[in-house]
Amino acid sequence: MEYRIKDIKLAPQGRLQIEWAEMHMPLVAKLIRERMVKEKPLQGIKIGAVLHVTKETAALMRTLKMAGARVRLAASNPLSTQDDVAAALVEDGIEVCAWRGMSDEEYNKCIDWVASFEPNIVMDDGGDLHAHLHEKRPEVAEKVWGGTEETTTGVIRLRAMEKQGVLKYPAIAVNNAKTKMMFDNRYGTGQSAIDGVIRATNILIAGKVVVVAGYGWVGRGIAMRAKGMGARRVIVTEVDPLRALEAVMDGYDVMPMIKAAEVGDIFITATGDKAVIRKEHIERMKDGAILANAGHFNVEIWIPDLEALAVSKRKIRPHVTEYKLRDGRRIYLLAEGRLVNLVAAEGHPSEVMDMSFANQALSVEYLVKNRGKLKPALYSVPPEIDSKVAELKLKAMGIEIDKLTPEQKKYLESWQV
Amino acid sequence: MEYRIKDIKLAPQGRLQIEWAEMHMPLVAKLIRERMVKEKPLQGIKIGAVLHVTKETAALMRTLKMAGARVRLAASNPLSTQDDVAAALVEDGIEVCAWRGMSDEEYNKCIDWVASFEPNIVMDDGGDLHAHLHEKRPEVAEKVWGGTEETTTGVIRLRAMEKQGVLKYPAIAVNNAKTKMMFDNRYGTGQSAIDGVIRATNILIAGKVVVVAGYGWVGRGIAMRAKGMGARRVIVTEVDPLRALEAVMDGYDVMPMIKAAEVGDIFITATGDKAVIRKEHIERMKDGAILANAGHFNVEIWIPDLEALAVSKRKIRPHVTEYKLRDGRRIYLLAEGRLVNLVAAEGHPSEVMDMSFANQALSVEYLVKNRGKLKPALYSVPPEIDSKVAELKLKAMGIEIDKLTPEQKKYLESWQV
Amino acid sequence: MEYRIKDIKLAPQGRLQIEWAEMHMPLVAKLIRERMVKEKPLQGIKIGAVLHVTKETAALMRTLKMAGARVRLAASNPLSTQDDVAAALVEDGIEVCAWRGMSDEEYNKCIDWVASFEPNIVMDDGGDLHAHLHEKRPEVAEKVWGGTEETTTGVIRLRAMEKQGVLKYPAIAVNNAKTKMMFDNRYGTGQSAIDGVIRATNILIAGKVVVVAGYGWVGRGIAMRAKGMGARRVIVTEVDPLRALEAVMDGYDVMPMIKAAEVGDIFITATGDKAVIRKEHIERMKDGAILANAGHFNVEIWIPDLEALAVSKRKIRPHVTEYKLRDGRRIYLLAEGRLVNLVAAEGHPSEVMDMSFANQALSVEYLVKNRGKLKPALYSVPPEIDSKVAELKLKAMGIEIDKLTPEQKKYLESWQV
Amino acid sequence: MEYRIKDIKLAPQGRLQIEWAEMHMPLVAKLIRERMVKEKPLQGIKIGAVLHVTKETAALMRTLKMAGARVRLAASNPLSTQDDVAAALVEDGIEVCAWRGMSDEEYNKCIDWVASFEPNIVMDDGGDLHAHLHEKRPEVAEKVWGGTEETTTGVIRLRAMEKQGVLKYPAIAVNNAKTKMMFDNRYGTGQSAIDGVIRATNILIAGKVVVVAGYGWVGRGIAMRAKGMGARRVIVTEVDPLRALEAVMDGYDVMPMIKAAEVGDIFITATGDKAVIRKEHIERMKDGAILANAGHFNVEIWIPDLEALAVSKRKIRPHVTEYKLRDGRRIYLLAEGRLVNLVAAEGHPSEVMDMSFANQALSVEYLVKNRGKLKPALYSVPPEIDSKVAELKLKAMGIEIDKLTPEQKKYLESWQV
């Protein structure tokens, strides 16, 4: 068995972490696992995965292995590996190439090591494995039965390959599953972004004016939770009139950032665009304004403008940088404008990853079952998997739903042309 | 000028009603009207409409006329005409054939009278005009430039015609516009269904257990408002696991009706299905349970079961029927199981109809502009109209939104493959 | 048996009304009644009551009678009597002197007729009976064992008598019971004021800016419900900094009326003060602003200012008066500035009156039990009655609470000095 | 200048901390400070304080010093001192005797050192200084002009002294100020308890069943925030029927703990009583149940019962202890049953301490101004101070309130008897 990790002796600590995660991942670590242990749907299948090596990923890897697969795992980011978890995985017989603080070269070597495994199924988070296979290991890519992709970025890269006609295997965009987006963005980031702001600053949300830039799923989640924590006013900024109107009807104030800038105490960006908060806005802000970002890239708060406006800058708390403006006003940037929920808090709760990874596990099984039947193309998660994940989640929560009677089914069908 | 209405002397009272509606319909009665009065985009166009003759419809008809059109209007339901409004419309030079309490024969005659107008554009609510034109007046239908349809039912009928290849003109399904559904179903019915329950019963919502059957747009609106009025517990019943899970994450309890039946104080159905509340549920309900329906047809609460279980029945308040069961328990049915917001309250607020009718007005203009360019088929409201309606609504509310800078636009486009 | 009512033949209709009320008054019409029917704590006691003759009062009167009392009832307002209910009460053996539309002279005669009954216990709503007894029938007042008072106004009058040393019997201020105020003001008026605005106008609350003047119990209830119905912004105006701060922390905007006037769509006053909305505010309002009052007297919206500013005035809907200002703006006053929940809706739900009247019934029993032990003075409802009412209400709702163990009791007591 | 602290070189880091706190303490560190710097109301006054030596206390001490006072400060808990803050205070000329991890003997010595200062005014948090003065330094206590007390515990001790007739100076119970309780308990602990649970566990609140024991101010705050973070059901347990009923009317489920135990995912106690969660409850809990305490003492969750039921126990995350029961179920205790918001999160936000300490500062000024006029007794914070604090807080937030006109004042007075 091959592996390269920081220190195998960290395994006991990693095991505790995985246990805690699995406790809150009843789909991946219980319902799906128990079935797969019995059915062994992945017996002998080689899976190559490039994912964040975290306690939640560990739960997924362990389930795939218990389903019969041989699994090789590399890190999808040089900085995100939990070394103790990596150690525990190795003890569990999963080959891992990942440690926190690896160099770019080491990072790429690990990916190539996964490719060299000649996997039947590939799993990726960001598209680096997919790209590597197509560019550096085309002979391996040819033989891959299918792949999955966890993120928007990866999906965009796969779509480009598909468009150019070079995609060599069917790939499933787990990212777009309803049961992923619903949890990840609205409820997961909604909670963890507010959590990140509180951990970074320890301020009281009650009584504050919170400005949320963007009313997509993430923005909705944040607005909802900001109100829920007692913000006296939640202001949404939007560029799309339909979303803006929905925000209004959901009970929020809507105005352009240029006006919101003057009244906000806390600003959280979640637009997917750049420079959402920039010079003209910063100039109008109140002394003490707090800026945080919950969007993927650290471009939503335009830091060059902040730097240009500031006469001095210092770190006042671990994740709080103070920028002092010419007129004495102080602006506080959290987490250097990077994802506040990841940097200042712990990122998504395990429950959220459970939904996402349940889609992963079932998509892998689907690709195995449908080997040879799917053309190389980008696919959505099959609706029956999406629905199954919801069903399992409800089951795990002990929640029953209603069933249609035969008469009701007939009635509904009579409406369909 | 032809017309047939109850009494032209009712016009002054109708005028007051229309004024009140127009006050709350800033899109149809102000922003769109003012532009159309200037541009006259419907100059000389003949419009034949079969719609509920209400104060809100009046606002729409008046705008179309001010835009240059010649308008002929018949009732889309024998019972829904507001006679005073009809009178005011006639005074305004709109030809109307509608009075409350018309017979089926008279109803059909009025529709034929609209058809005989040989309209360029037709507007319908339920599909009776579309069907009449295709079945009884094919020579007129041939010459129609295009039509609109307000309701789900009408859209289903048009889709059937399209599928059978008999549809003779392009038709726009106004029903599916986001700016209609969002208002109509979620916010409109959400408020008015609760309003209907309160008017019918005068009970206190605070402290009650409210059961909402169905978590579509209507169910969401009702659940949200029931919680907002202080229900101590809102229980949602669903057959779809994804919707059920969303309800759970939105903060509601989910369980099958058979269990909800035992704890609910107030039940409101909004599923689109039949027999959602039936024998087995009624048998388990508490003494005093209140049943109301907010779905389109009065089949969601299965009245035959209620009748069969009851040993006596009487009307205890105008919209409340008491069914006494064998064991003495009393079940209260509101509005005879018909739409509680229409029967026991006033139906949709004018603001809601404004959104819907703004889509109508702009869709009519679109059909005129694109005369001859659209094949006979069923179309969605063009997204730019949907978006325009949202934009106008925000403007009417005095709400500004943000604008993308050129750099932001470029950045977003760089993400699109 | 003596009585003077409109028409005894209305009794069947009145009986239905009473049944509906009693269905939602489980304390007065079930739990307390059942015990009193057994124990007959009021056997032979003469009760003289001056109350609004409504279906809820009927439930209370019937319970007192079933408890053994002889009851004589007069109207506490010439306009509030439900004639059918009065008829049903007479059929039930309760002496009534009340009909809708009685003259002031007739009104006073009925009160004197109650006094002439030489009641042991008196119950009043507004203080007219207490005043009449002390001023016109001192010889009867001397012999009264005790009385109750339902309203703030009545309590103020009694307090004045107490202060002047003229009060002749112990009187209990039911008005101040926690279980009355909590329901009446916060939840009862909260719901019914919003209900009144919707019934009067049929406007959509979602997306509106609602201004609530005053953050006492009533204002709190209205603010909570306005937000719950989807208002995009609820603004509270206050003169007391503590209350203002609490409103802010509860998630509302706070500003002076002079600023709120410019942004509000709907204004609801609940301050207990006069001229809360006056010239300077009206001058700044938006076209279409809606004004409603939920305070006791119709002085909160200063109508003389509205009249002075208007160039014309007309009734546009049953409870909506339009005032047109010089510059064309239109201001809409609901219910002529009187209590919008009483005039435009049905007033308090029966559940609310149940709490209040449970306090009444138990206070009457308390006065009988403690005959001769209480000095002539104004008393609060004994805390054990207040607590009992809460306990019974929970029981009626099927809700259990926790019990202290002996160890817990001891622990808590160890903290008390 | 005397002092005893850990290390004066920690001052720069302490200064940053104090700056951050003062940024969010606009009352103590800005509005009140600026006035006191001008007026010097404490010129030459000796203040002896025994308080938690935190960044917020530092803000208060600095203000008192700038007001002219000579300040001596000791720690009110051997474990709560922030050593860097202590160092910064010494640099600012405040005498401090405090370091984290002092022994009990050292703790008492520091208190005596404060007493030996012969302070004019004393400030205490817990009552140790008051007790020490009365028991060990009566000659000093005799000369004290007055004192303040921050906590419930301290107030109970002072009340006992007052009752026994031994209290030697007037003492103000800052703890009972409305502007303290409102912030501290409802909003402060409400937010920070939920924050503590999330930091300790990183679980998703959305979709969970949260059980809150006790519906006092703390319980209200926690219930409100749990709902606000998306709990699908918030269950309140109570022993007092009035509070239980209020919880029901506020939209929560109420039931005895014995039933809640079976359905809860997360339990948070806030009753002030002991053994609120005990054997009989733990036996019924679901696998994975999480227990946290937000009450003052770690007796609400009865740990002996948990220990007795468990077959094994281990720490699975820093603030999470897993107890495994005989049947395999796992129960997770947070922060060893101690205050979850203090142990697992950062305790009260600075904004909350600002309100409390504004009451402290103004109470000290009041005691100085009223020197000799107040008998030795326990006093509430004067209502005008409470109101002033609210007024200043609103000012600091940029919020204006309304003012009564002379006519309105007269009208209100006419109602007062």
mmCIF file of C-alpha atoms in Angstrom, chain B residues 266-379:
data_model
loop_
_atom_site.group_PDB
_atom_site.id
_atom_site.type_symbol
_atom_site.label_atom_id
_atom_site.label_comp_id
_atom_site.label_asym_id
_atom_site.label_seq_id
_atom_site.Cartn_x
_atom_site.Cartn_y
_atom_site.Cartn_z
ATOM 1 C CA ILE B 266 -56.446 24.562 11.377
ATOM 2 C CA PHE B 267 -55.843 22.700 8.098
ATOM 3 C CA ILE B 268 -55.259 24.499 4.791
ATOM 4 C CA THR B 269 -54.831 22.514 1.594
ATOM 5 C CA ALA B 270 -52.783 23.737 -1.369
ATOM 6 C CA THR B 271 -51.613 20.687 -3.259
ATOM 7 C CA GLY B 272 -53.418 20.681 -6.602
ATOM 8 C CA ASP B 273 -54.404 17.114 -5.852
ATOM 9 C CA LYS B 274 -57.649 15.604 -4.653
ATOM 10 C CA ALA B 275 -58.744 13.991 -1.368
ATOM 11 C CA VAL B 276 -55.770 15.350 0.512
ATOM 12 C CA ILE B 277 -57.971 15.407 3.590
ATOM 13 C CA ARG B 278 -60.222 12.360 3.628
ATOM 14 C CA LYS B 279 -61.997 9.834 5.865
ATOM 15 C CA GLU B 280 -58.950 8.432 7.613
ATOM 16 C CA HIS B 281 -57.747 11.933 8.471
ATOM 17 C CA ILE B 282 -61.081 13.361 9.586
ATOM 18 C CA GLU B 283 -61.570 10.392 11.890
ATOM 19 C CA ARG B 284 -58.441 11.385 13.822
ATOM 20 C CA MET B 285 -59.061 15.111 14.119
ATOM 21 C CA LYS B 286 -59.603 17.059 17.318
ATOM 22 C CA ASP B 287 -62.991 18.443 18.253
ATOM 23 C CA GLY B 288 -63.233 21.888 16.668
ATOM 24 C CA ALA B 289 -60.760 21.328 13.828
ATOM 25 C CA ILE B 290 -61.093 23.872 11.021
ATOM 26 C CA LEU B 291 -60.654 22.876 7.376
ATOM 27 C CA ALA B 292 -59.967 25.315 4.561
ATOM 28 C CA ASN B 293 -58.817 24.969 0.984
ATOM 29 C CA ALA B 294 -56.559 27.317 -0.978
ATOM 30 C CA GLY B 295 -56.140 25.108 -4.033
ATOM 31 C CA HIS B 296 -57.931 25.781 -7.291
ATOM 32 C CA PHE B 297 -60.617 23.113 -7.083
ATOM 33 C CA ASN B 298 -62.847 22.139 -4.187
ATOM 34 C CA VAL B 299 -61.640 18.544 -4.247
ATOM 35 C CA GLU B 300 -58.688 18.780 -1.874
ATOM 36 C CA ILE B 301 -60.888 18.360 1.176
ATOM 37 C CA TRP B 302 -62.940 15.340 0.225
ATOM 38 C CA ILE B 303 -66.429 16.483 1.134
ATOM 39 C CA PRO B 304 -68.166 13.169 0.404
ATOM 40 C CA ASP B 305 -66.136 11.617 3.241
ATOM 41 C CA LEU B 306 -67.053 14.484 5.541
ATOM 42 C CA GLU B 307 -70.726 14.062 4.658
ATOM 43 C CA ALA B 308 -70.550 10.311 5.199
ATOM 44 C CA LEU B 309 -68.940 10.634 8.606
ATOM 45 C CA ALA B 310 -71.304 13.335 9.865
ATOM 46 C CA VAL B 311 -74.545 12.728 11.744
ATOM 47 C CA SER B 312 -75.606 16.322 11.325
ATOM 48 C CA LYS B 313 -74.558 19.434 9.490
ATOM 49 C CA ARG B 314 -75.420 23.108 9.793
ATOM 50 C CA LYS B 315 -74.161 26.542 8.845
ATOM 51 C CA ILE B 316 -72.912 28.258 12.004
ATOM 52 C CA ARG B 317 -71.428 31.374 10.448
ATOM 53 C CA PRO B 318 -71.698 32.661 6.871
ATOM 54 C CA HIS B 319 -68.684 30.705 5.632
ATOM 55 C CA VAL B 320 -68.503 28.043 8.320
ATOM 56 C CA THR B 321 -70.305 24.716 8.097
ATOM 57 C CA GLU B 322 -70.301 22.491 11.151
ATOM 58 C CA TYR B 323 -70.204 18.719 10.668
ATOM 59 C CA LYS B 324 -70.987 16.780 13.821
ATOM 60 C CA LEU B 325 -69.482 13.309 13.924
ATOM 61 C CA ARG B 326 -70.968 10.267 15.602
ATOM 62 C CA ASP B 327 -68.846 10.682 18.732
ATOM 63 C CA GLY B 328 -69.781 14.332 19.171
ATOM 64 C CA ARG B 329 -66.656 15.848 17.681
ATOM 65 C CA ARG B 330 -67.296 18.881 15.488
ATOM 66 C CA ILE B 331 -65.391 19.630 12.307
ATOM 67 C CA TYR B 332 -65.699 23.045 10.665
ATOM 68 C CA LEU B 333 -65.468 23.358 6.896
ATOM 69 C CA LEU B 334 -64.837 26.850 5.531
ATOM 70 C CA ALA B 335 -66.259 28.177 2.285
ATOM 71 C CA GLU B 336 -67.621 24.723 1.436
ATOM 72 C CA GLY B 337 -64.124 23.633 0.575
ATOM 73 C CA ARG B 338 -63.789 26.197 -2.204
ATOM 74 C CA LEU B 339 -60.933 28.720 -2.396
ATOM 75 C CA VAL B 340 -61.096 30.289 1.040
ATOM 76 C CA ASN B 341 -59.323 33.465 -0.055
ATOM 77 C CA LEU B 342 -61.876 34.146 -2.785
ATOM 78 C CA VAL B 343 -65.010 33.087 -0.956
ATOM 79 C CA ALA B 344 -64.367 34.330 2.578
ATOM 80 C CA ALA B 345 -62.015 37.213 1.755
ATOM 81 C CA GLU B 346 -61.603 39.513 -1.249
ATOM 82 C CA GLY B 347 -59.168 37.421 -3.264
ATOM 83 C CA HIS B 348 -55.932 38.830 -4.511
ATOM 84 C CA PRO B 349 -54.986 42.362 -3.506
ATOM 85 C CA SER B 350 -54.788 44.804 -6.416
ATOM 86 C CA GLU B 351 -50.988 44.912 -6.124
ATOM 87 C CA VAL B 352 -50.899 41.247 -7.055
ATOM 88 C CA MET B 353 -53.143 41.648 -10.061
ATOM 89 C CA ASP B 354 -51.017 44.606 -11.111
ATOM 90 C CA MET B 355 -48.020 42.325 -11.629
ATOM 91 C CA SER B 356 -50.056 39.785 -13.501
ATOM 92 C CA PHE B 357 -51.783 42.354 -15.693
ATOM 93 C CA ALA B 358 -48.559 44.213 -16.397
ATOM 94 C CA ASN B 359 -47.390 40.960 -17.964
ATOM 95 C CA GLN B 360 -50.673 40.852 -19.881
ATOM 96 C CA ALA B 361 -50.351 44.398 -21.207
ATOM 97 C CA LEU B 362 -46.733 43.954 -22.260
ATOM 98 C CA SER B 363 -47.454 40.544 -23.779
ATOM 99 C CA VAL B 364 -50.253 42.020 -25.878
ATOM 100 C CA GLU B 365 -47.884 44.744 -27.078
ATOM 101 C CA TYR B 366 -45.273 42.058 -27.841
ATOM 102 C CA LEU B 367 -47.741 40.036 -29.892
ATOM 103 C CA VAL B 368 -48.680 43.118 -31.887
ATOM 104 C CA LYS B 369 -45.052 44.044 -32.523
ATOM 105 C CA ASN B 370 -44.147 40.513 -33.537
ATOM 106 C CA ARG B 371 -47.207 39.963 -35.696
ATOM 107 C CA GLY B 372 -46.457 37.271 -38.265
ATOM 108 C CA LYS B 373 -43.110 36.390 -36.766
ATOM 109 C CA LEU B 374 -44.295 33.819 -34.255
ATOM 110 C CA LYS B 375 -45.480 30.373 -35.289
ATOM 111 C CA PRO B 376 -48.726 29.083 -33.752
ATOM 112 C CA ALA B 377 -47.417 27.645 -30.485
ATOM 113 C CA LEU B 378 -47.518 28.153 -26.757
ATOM 114 C CA TYR B 379 -44.896 30.641 -25.561
#
